[in-house]
Coordinates of C-alpha atoms and ligand atoms in Angstrom, one line a residue:
X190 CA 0.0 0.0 0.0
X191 CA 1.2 3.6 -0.7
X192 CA -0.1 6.5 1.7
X193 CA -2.8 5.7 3.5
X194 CA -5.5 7.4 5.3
X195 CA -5.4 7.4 9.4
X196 CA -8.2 7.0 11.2
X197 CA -11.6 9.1 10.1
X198 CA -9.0 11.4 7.3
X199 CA -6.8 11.7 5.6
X200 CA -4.8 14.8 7.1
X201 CA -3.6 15.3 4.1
X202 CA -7.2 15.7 2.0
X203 CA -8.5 18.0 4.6
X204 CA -5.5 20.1 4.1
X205 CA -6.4 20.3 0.5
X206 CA -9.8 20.8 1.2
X207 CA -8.8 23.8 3.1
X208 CA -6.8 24.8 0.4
X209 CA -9.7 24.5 -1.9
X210 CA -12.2 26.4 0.3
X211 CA -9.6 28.7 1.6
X212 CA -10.8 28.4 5.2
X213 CA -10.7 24.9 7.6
X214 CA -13.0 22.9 8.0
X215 CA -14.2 20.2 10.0
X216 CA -14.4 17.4 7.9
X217 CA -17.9 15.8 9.3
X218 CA -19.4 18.7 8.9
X219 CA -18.4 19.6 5.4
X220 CA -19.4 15.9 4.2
X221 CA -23.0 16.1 6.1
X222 CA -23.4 19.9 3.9
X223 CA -22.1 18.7 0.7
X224 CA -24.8 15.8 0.8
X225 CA -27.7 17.4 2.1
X226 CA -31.3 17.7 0.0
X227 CA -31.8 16.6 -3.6
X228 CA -31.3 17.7 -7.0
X229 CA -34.3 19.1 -7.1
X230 CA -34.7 20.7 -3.9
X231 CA -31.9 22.2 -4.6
X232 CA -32.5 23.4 -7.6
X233 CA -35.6 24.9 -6.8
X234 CA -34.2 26.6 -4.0
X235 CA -32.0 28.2 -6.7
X236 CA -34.7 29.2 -8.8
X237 CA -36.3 30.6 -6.3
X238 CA -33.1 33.0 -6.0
X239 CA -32.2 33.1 -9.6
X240 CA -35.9 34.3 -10.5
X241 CA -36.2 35.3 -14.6
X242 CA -32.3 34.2 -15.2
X243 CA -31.4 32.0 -17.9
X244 CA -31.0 28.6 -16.5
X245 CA -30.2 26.7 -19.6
X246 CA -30.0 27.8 -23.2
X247 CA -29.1 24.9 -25.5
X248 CA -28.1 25.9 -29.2
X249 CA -29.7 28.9 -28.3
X250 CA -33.5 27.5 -26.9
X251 CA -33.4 29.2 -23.5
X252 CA -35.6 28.4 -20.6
X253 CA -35.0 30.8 -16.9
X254 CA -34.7 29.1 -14.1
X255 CA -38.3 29.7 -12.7
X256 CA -40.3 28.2 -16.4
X257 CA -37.9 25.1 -16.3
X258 CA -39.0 24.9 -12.7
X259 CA -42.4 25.2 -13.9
X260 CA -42.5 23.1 -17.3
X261 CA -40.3 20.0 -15.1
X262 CA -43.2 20.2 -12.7
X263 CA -46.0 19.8 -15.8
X264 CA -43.8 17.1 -17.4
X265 CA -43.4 15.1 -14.2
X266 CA -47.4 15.2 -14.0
X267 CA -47.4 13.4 -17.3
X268 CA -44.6 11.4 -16.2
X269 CA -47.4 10.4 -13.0
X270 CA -50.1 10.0 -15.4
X271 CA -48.3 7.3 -17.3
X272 CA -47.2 5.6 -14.3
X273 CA -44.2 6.6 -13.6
X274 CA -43.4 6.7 -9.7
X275 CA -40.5 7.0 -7.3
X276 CA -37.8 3.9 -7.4
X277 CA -38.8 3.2 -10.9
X278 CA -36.6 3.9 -13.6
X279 CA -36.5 6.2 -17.2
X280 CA -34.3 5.6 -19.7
X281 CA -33.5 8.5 -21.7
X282 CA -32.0 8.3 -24.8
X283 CA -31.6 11.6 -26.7
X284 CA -29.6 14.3 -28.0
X285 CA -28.7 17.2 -26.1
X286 CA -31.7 19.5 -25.8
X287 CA -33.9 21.3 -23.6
X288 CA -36.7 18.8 -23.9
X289 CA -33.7 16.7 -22.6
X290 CA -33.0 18.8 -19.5
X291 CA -37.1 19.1 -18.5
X292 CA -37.7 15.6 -18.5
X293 CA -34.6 14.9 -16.8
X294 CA -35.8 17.2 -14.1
X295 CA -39.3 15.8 -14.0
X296 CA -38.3 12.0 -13.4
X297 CA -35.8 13.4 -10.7
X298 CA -38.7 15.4 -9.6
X299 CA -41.0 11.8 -9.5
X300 CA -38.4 10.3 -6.4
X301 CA -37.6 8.2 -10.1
X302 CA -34.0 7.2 -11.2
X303 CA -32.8 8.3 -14.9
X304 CA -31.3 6.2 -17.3
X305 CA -29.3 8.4 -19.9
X306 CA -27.8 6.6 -22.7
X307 CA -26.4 7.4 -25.7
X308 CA -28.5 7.8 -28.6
X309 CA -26.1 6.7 -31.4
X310 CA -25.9 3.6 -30.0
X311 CA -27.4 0.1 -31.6
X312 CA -31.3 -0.1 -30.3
X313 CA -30.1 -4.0 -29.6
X314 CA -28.1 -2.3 -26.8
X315 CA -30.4 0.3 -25.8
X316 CA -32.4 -2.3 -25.2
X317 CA -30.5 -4.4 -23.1
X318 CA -29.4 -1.8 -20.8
X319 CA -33.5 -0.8 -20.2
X320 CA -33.8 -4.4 -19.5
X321 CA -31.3 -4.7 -16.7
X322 CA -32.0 -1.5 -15.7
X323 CA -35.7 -3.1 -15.5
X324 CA -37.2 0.6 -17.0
X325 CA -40.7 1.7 -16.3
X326 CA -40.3 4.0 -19.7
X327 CA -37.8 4.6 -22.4
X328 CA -37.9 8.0 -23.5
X329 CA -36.8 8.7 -26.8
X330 CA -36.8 11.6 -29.4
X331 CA -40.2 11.6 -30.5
X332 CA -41.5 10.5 -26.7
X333 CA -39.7 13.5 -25.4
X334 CA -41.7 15.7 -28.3
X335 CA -45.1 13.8 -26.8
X336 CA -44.1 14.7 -23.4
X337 CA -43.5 18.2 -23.4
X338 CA -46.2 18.6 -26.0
X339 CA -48.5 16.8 -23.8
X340 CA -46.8 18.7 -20.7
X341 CA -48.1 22.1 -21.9
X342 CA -51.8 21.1 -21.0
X343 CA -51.6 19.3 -17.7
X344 CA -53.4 21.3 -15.2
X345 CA -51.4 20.2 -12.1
X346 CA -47.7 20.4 -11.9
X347 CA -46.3 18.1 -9.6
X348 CA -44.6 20.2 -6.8
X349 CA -41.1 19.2 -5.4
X350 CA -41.5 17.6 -1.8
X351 CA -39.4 15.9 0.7
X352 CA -38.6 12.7 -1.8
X353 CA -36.6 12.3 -3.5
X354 CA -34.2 11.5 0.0
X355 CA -30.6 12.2 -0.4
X356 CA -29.7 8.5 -0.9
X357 CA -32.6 7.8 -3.5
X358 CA -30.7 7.0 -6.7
X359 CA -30.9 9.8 -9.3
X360 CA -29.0 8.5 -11.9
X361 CA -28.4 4.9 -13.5
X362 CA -25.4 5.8 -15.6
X363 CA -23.7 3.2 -17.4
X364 CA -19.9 3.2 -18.1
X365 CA -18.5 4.1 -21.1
X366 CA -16.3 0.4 -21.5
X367 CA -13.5 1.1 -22.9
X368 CA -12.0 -1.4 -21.6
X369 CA -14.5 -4.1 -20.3
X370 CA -18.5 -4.3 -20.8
X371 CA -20.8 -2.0 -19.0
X372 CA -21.8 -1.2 -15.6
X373 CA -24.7 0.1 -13.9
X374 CA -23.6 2.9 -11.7
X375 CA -26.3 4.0 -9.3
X376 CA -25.7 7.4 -8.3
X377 CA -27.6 9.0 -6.1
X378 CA -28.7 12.7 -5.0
X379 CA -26.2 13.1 -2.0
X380 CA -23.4 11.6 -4.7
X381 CA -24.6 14.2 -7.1
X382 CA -24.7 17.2 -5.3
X383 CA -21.4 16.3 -3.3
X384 CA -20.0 16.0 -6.5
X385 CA -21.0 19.4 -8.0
X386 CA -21.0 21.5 -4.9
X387 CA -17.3 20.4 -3.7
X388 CA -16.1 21.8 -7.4
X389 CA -18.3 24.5 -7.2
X390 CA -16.2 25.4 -3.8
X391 CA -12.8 24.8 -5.1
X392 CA -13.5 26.9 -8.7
X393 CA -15.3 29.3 -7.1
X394 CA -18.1 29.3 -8.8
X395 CA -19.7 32.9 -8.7
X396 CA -23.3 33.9 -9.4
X397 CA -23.2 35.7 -12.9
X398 CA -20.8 32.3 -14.0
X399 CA -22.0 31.4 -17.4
X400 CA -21.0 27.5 -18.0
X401 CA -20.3 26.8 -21.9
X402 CA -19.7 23.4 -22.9
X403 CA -20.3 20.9 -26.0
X404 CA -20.4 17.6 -24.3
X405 CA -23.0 15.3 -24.1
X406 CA -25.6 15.0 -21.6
X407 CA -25.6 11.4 -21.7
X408 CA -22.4 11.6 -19.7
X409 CA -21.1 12.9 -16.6
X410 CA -19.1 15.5 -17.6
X411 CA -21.9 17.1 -19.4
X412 CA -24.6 16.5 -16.7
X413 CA -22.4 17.5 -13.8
X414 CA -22.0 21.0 -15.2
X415 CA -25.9 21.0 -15.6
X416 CA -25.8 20.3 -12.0
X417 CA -23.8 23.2 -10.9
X418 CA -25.6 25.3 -13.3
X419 CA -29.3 23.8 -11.8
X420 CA -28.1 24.6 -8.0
X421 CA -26.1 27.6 -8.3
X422 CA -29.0 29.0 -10.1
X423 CA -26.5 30.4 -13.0
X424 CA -26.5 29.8 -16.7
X425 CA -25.1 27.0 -18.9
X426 CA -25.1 27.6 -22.8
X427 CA -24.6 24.5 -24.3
X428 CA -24.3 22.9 -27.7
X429 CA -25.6 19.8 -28.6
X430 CA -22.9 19.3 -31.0
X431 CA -19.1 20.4 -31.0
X432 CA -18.5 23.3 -33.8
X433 CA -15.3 25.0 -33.0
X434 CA -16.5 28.3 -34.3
X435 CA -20.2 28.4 -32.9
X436 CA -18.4 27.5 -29.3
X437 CA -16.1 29.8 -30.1
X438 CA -18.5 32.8 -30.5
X439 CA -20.3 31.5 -27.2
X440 CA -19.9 34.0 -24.9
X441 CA -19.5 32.6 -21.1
X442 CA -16.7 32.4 -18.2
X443 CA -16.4 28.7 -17.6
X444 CA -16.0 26.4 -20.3
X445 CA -15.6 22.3 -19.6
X446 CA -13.8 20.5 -22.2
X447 CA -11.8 17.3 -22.5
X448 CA -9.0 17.4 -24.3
X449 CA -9.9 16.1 -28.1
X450 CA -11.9 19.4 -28.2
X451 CA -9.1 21.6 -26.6
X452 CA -7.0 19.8 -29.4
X453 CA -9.4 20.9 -31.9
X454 CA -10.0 24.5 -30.1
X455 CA -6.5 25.6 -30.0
X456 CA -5.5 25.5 -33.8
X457 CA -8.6 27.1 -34.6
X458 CA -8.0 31.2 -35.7
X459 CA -10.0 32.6 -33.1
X460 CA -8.8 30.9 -29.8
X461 CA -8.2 34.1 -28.3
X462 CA -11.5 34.3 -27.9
X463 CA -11.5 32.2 -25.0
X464 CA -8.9 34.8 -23.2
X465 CA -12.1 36.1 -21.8
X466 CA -12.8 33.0 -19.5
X467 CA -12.9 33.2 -16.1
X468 CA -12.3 29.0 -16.2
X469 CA -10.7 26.6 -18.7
X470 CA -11.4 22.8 -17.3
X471 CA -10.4 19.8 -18.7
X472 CA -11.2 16.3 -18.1
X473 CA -12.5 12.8 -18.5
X474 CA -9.0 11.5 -20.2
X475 CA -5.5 12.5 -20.1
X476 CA -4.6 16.1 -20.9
X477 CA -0.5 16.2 -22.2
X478 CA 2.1 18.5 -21.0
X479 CA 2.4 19.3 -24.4
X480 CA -1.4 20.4 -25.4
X481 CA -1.7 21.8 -22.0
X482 CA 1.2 24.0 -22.6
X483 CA -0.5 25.2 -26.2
X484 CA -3.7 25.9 -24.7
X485 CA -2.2 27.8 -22.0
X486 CA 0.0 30.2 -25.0
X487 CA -3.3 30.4 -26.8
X488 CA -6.0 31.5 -24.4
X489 CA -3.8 32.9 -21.6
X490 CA -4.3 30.3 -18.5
X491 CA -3.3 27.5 -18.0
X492 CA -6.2 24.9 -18.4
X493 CA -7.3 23.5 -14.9
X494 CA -7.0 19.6 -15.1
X495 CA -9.7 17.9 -13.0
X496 CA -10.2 14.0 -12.6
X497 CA -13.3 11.9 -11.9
X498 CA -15.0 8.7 -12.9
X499 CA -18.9 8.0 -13.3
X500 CA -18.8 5.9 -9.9
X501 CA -17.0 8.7 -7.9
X502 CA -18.2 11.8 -9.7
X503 CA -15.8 14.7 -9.4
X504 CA -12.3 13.7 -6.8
X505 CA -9.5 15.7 -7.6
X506 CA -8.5 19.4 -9.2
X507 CA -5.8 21.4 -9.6
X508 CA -6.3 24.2 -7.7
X509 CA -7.7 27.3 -8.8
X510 CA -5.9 29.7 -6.6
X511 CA -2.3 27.9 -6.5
X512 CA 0.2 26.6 -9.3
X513 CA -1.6 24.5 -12.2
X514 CA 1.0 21.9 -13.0
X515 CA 0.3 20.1 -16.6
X516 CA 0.6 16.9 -16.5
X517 CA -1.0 16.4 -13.4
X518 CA -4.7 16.5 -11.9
X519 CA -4.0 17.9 -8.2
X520 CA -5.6 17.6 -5.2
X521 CA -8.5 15.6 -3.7
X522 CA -11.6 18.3 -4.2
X523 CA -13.6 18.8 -0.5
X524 CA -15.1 15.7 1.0
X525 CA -12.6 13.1 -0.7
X526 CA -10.4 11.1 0.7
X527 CA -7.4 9.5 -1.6
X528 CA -5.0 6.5 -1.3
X529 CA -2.6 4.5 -3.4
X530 CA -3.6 0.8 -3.4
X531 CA -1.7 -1.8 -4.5
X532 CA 0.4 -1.2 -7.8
X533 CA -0.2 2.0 -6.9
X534 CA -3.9 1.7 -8.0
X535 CA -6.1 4.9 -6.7
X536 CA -8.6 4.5 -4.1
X537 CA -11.2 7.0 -3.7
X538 CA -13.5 7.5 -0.4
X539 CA -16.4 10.5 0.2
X540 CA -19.5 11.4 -0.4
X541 CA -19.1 11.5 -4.0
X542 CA -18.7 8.0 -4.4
X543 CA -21.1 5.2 -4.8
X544 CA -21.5 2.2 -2.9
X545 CA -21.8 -0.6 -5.0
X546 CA -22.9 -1.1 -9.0
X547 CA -26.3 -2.4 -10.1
X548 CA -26.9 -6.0 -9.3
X549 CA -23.6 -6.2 -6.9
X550 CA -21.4 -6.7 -10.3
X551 CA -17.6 -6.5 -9.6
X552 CA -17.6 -6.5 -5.5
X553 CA -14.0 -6.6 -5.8
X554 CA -14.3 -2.4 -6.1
X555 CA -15.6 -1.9 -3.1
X556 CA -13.3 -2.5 -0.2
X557 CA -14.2 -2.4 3.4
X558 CA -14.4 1.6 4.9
X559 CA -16.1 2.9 1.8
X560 CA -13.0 3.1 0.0
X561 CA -13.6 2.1 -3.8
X562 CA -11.4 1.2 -6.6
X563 CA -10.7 3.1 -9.6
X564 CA -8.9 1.3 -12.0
X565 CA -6.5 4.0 -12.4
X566 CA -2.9 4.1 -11.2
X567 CA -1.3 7.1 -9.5
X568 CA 1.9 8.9 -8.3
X569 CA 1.6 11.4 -5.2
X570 CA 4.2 13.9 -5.3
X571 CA 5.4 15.2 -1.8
X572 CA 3.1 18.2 -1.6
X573 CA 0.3 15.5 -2.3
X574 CA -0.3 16.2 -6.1
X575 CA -1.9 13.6 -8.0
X576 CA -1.0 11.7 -11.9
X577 CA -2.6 9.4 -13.3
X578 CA -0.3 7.3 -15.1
X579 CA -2.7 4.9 -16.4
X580 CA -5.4 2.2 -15.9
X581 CA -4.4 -1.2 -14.5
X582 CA -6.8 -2.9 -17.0
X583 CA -4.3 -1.3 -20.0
X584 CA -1.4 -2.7 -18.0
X585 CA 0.8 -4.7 -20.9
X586 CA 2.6 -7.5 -19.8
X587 CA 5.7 -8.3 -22.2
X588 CA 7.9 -10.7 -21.5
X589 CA 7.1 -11.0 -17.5
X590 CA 7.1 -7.2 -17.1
X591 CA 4.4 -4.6 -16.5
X592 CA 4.6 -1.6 -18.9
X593 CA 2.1 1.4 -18.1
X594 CA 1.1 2.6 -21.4
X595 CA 1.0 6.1 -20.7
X596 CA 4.4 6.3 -19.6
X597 CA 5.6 5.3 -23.2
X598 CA 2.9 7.8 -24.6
X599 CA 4.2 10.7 -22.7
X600 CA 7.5 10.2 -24.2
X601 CA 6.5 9.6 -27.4
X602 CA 4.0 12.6 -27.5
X603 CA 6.5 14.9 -26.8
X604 CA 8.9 14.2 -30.4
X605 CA 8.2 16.5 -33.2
X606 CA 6.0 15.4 -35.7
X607 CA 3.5 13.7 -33.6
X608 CA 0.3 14.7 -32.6
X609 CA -1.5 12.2 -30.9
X610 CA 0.3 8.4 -29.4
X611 CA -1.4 5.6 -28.2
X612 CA 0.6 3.0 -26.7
X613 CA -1.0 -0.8 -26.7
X614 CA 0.3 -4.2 -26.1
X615 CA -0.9 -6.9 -28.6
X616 CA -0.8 -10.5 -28.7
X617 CA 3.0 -11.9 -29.3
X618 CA 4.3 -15.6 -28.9
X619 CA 7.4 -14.3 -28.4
X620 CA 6.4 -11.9 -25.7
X621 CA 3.2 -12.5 -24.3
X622 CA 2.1 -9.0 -25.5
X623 CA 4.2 -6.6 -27.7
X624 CA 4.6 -2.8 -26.4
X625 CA 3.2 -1.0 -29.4
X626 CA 2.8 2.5 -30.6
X627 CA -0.1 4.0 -32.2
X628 CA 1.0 7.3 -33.8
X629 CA -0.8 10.3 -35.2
X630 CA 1.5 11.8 -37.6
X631 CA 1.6 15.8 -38.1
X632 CA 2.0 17.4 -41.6
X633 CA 5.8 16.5 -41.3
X634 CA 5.6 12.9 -39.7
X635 CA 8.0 11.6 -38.2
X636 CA 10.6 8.8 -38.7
X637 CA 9.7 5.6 -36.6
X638 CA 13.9 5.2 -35.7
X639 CA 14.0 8.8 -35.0
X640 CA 10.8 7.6 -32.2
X641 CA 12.2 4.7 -30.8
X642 CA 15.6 6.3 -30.6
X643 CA 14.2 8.8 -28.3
X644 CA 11.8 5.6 -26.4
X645 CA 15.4 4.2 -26.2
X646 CA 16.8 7.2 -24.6
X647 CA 14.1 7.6 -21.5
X648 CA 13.1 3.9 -21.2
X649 CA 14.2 1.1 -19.8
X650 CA 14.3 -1.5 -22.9
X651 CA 11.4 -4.0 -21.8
X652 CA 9.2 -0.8 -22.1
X653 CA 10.5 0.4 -25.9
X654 CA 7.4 -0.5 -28.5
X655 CA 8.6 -3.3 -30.6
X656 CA 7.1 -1.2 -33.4
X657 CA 5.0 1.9 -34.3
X658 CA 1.9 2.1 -36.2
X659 CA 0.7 5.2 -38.3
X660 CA -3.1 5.8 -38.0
X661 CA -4.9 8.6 -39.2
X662 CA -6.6 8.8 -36.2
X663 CA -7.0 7.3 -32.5
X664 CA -10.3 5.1 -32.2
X665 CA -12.4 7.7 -29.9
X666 CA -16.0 7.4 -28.3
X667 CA -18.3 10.4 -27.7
X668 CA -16.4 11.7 -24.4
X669 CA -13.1 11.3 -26.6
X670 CA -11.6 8.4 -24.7
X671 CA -9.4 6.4 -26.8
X672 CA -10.7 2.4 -27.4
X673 CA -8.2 0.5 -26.6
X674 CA -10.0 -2.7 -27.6
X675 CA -10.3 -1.0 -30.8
X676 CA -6.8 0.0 -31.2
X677 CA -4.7 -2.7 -34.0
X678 CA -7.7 -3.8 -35.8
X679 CA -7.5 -0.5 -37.8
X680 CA -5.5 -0.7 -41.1
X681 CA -2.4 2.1 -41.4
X682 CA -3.0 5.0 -43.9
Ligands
AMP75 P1 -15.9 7.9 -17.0 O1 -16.4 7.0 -16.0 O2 -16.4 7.6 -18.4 O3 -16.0 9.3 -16.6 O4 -14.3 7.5 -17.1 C1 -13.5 7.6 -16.0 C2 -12.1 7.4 -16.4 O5 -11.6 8.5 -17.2 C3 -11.1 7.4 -15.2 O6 -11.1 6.2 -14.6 C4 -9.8 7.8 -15.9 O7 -9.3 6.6 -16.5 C5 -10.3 8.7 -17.0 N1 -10.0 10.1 -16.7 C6 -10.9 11.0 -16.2 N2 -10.3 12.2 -16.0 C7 -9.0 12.0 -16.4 C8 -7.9 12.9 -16.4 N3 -7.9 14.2 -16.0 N4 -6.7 12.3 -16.7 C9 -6.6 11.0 -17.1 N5 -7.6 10.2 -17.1 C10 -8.8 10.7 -16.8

């Protein structure tokens, strides 16, 4: 085991904490506040506040944050009317829109559990995951037309009470399995509002914020800054689709981004238009050295790296006070505790995190103390700043050894010529698996001796690819993860 946690906490977290609230705090308190009510308790508490400000505007629809408060409660009487009641769950399975955001309100509303998935995928699989997700309702395009065309009529909106309870499950999200199949992931309010309330604290999050992003709402990322947005009672312009130049001409102070779009963003002309951000955030997959470094000459800050997972929500930030360091995510965000397992695998504990997936399915996360696995493997520094340096399911074994494929990538990323690495191990009789490179080449590629040459130079030979691959592109899903299942069944250029 690496650093542990003593006792209750970690000193260490709540010293970050502090750093990210700038004041102390007494750690059984700050959990207990962080967890309190529902989503939409809270949120109406905010609209209460927020009155005829723009809640949500996507592709320019807008709603305030009193008429979605209103319209969510007409929806959620439909919702009733077609039987839909607390525990039960709704899948919904849409693009990013506002009819999106109100019925995702009105279930929550209900005491019911949401089931977002991602529209592009097969109906065969939609279908399976309503099934295990035993769905009341699946809500799709056209249902969520008939719902808040039906909506407009119902005479008695459904007013938000004392359910849903803080441990009621909210959302029944489903991980993105990149590198294994599925899992239900029951989140529930306190997890939610933990999750977006710590990050509020740490990034300050200021009444007149407005939150731009492009991601889906089918996904955490995404739905957590609606969260923020929905409590804080502020405003979120969103686009249902990534366009560099209409995000571009959003105006806004925050704007979430993983780093495929920052790629994207920061050879576009008019970058500097996003010198007027309060906020750059990145997250959901590695952010390099070397993009962070280009975003940081184009829009004049350097972007704050933040790291979470589906099961844990948001866990760890750079700060946004002190020293962003690329390369690295930061701190544990307030209410998390963090520790280095075995292999130096990260271990998350705090209200953020869920207890268990759907159906008990792989126990072997959940330890004993609350403390749950990530899959992800870690280095501390001595002031307590976390990197990720990979995931032990992408752990190559060659030849007896362990080779962390992100090490390799770093190195590799850095050369000239390259723009984007991927590092894989595939099946050898020689070696068991075969370290291999999968290389985006720039307009002037590189030469694969000039790339192992420098792999030569910084790594120890066992972790040297036997060979690099030129792809036109890195096999990505919607949140712009790289596939690694996917990765050596596509041809070179
Ligand atoms: P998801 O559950 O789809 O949000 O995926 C969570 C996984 O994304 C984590 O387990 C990490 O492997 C990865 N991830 C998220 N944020 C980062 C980050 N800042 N750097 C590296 N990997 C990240």
């Amino acid at each position: 085991m690496g650093p542990t946690a003593s006792g209750d906490t970690d000193p260490a977290a709540v010293r970050a904490w502090a750093r990210h609230l700038g004041r102390a705090c007494d750690p059984t308190t700050l959990r207990r506040e962080l967890a309190a009510g529902s989503l939409p308790t809270a949120a109406q508490a905010a609209a209460a506040r927020a009155g005829d400000r723009t809640a949500v505007e996507v592709d320019g629809d807008a709603l305030t944050h009193e008429r979605l408060d209103a319209v969510a409660g007409r929806a959620a009487a439909r919702l009733r009317g077609r039987g839909v009641a607390r525990g039960d769950a709704v899948v919904l399975v849409a693009g990013t829109s506002l009819a999106f955001v109100v019925a995702y309100l009105a279930v929550l509303r209900l005491g019911a559990t949401v089931v977002p998935l991602d529209p592009a995928q097969p109906v065969a699989a939609r279908d399976r995951v309503a099934g295990l997700a035993r769905a009341r309702l699946v809500l799709d395009e056209p249902a969520l037309r008939d719902l808040l065309e039906g909506a407009a009529d119902e005479p008695d909106p459904v007013p938000v009470g004392d359910e849903p309870l803080p441990g009621d499950v909210a959302v029944l999200a489903f991980t993105s399995g990149t590198t294994d199949a599925p899992k239900g992931v029951p989140i529930t309010h306190a997890n939610l509002l933990a999750s977006a309330r710590a990050a509020m604290a740490a990034w300050r999050w200021a009444d007149d914020d407005v939150l731009v992003h492009a991601l889906p709402l089918f996904h955490q990322h995404g739905l957590g800054g609606l969260h923020m947005t929905l409590i804080a009672g502020t405003t979120a312009r969103i686009a249902s689709r990534f366009d560099p130049d209409r995000l571009l001409a959003t105006g806004g102070t925050v704007l979430f981004a993983v780093p495929a779009i920052w790629a994207r963003l920061v050879d576009h002309p008019r970058t500097g238009a996003l010198r007027s951000l309060r906020l750059a955030v990145s997250g959901s997959a590695p952010l390099s050295a070397a993009l962070s470094d280009r975003v940081a000459a184009a829009i004049g800050q350097v972007p704050l790296e933040r790291y979470g997972l589906t099961e844990s929500g948001l866990d760890v930030s750079n700060p946004y006070d002190g020293p962003r360091v690329a390369g690295t995510v930061g701190f544990p965000l307030p209410g998390i505790e963090l520790r280095l397992g075995d292999q130096d695998e990260i271990q998350l504990r705090g209200p953020q995190v869920i207890s268990g997936y759907l159906a008990g399915a792989a126990p072997e996360a959940f330890l004993p103390d609350g403390w749950f696995r990530t899959g992800d493997l870690g280095r501390l520094d001595d002031e307590g700043r976390l990197t990720i340096v990979g995931r032990l399911k992408e752990l190559i074994i060659t030849g007896g050894y362990n080779v962390v494929p992100r090490e390799v990538e770093v190195v590799l990323e850095e050369q000239p010529g390259v723009v984007e690495v991927a590092v894989a191990g595939l099946p050898s009789e020689r070696w068991g698996e075969e370290v291999t490179a999968f290389v985006v080449p720039g307009d002037q590629p590189p030469d694969e001796d000039a790339l192992l040459t420098a792999a030569r130079e910084q790594l120890v030979g066992y972790k040297v690819p036997k060979s690099v691959r030129f792809v036109d592109a890195l096999p990505r899903n919607a949140m712009g993860k790289i596939v690694r299942t996917a990765l050596g069944t596509q041809e070179h250029p």
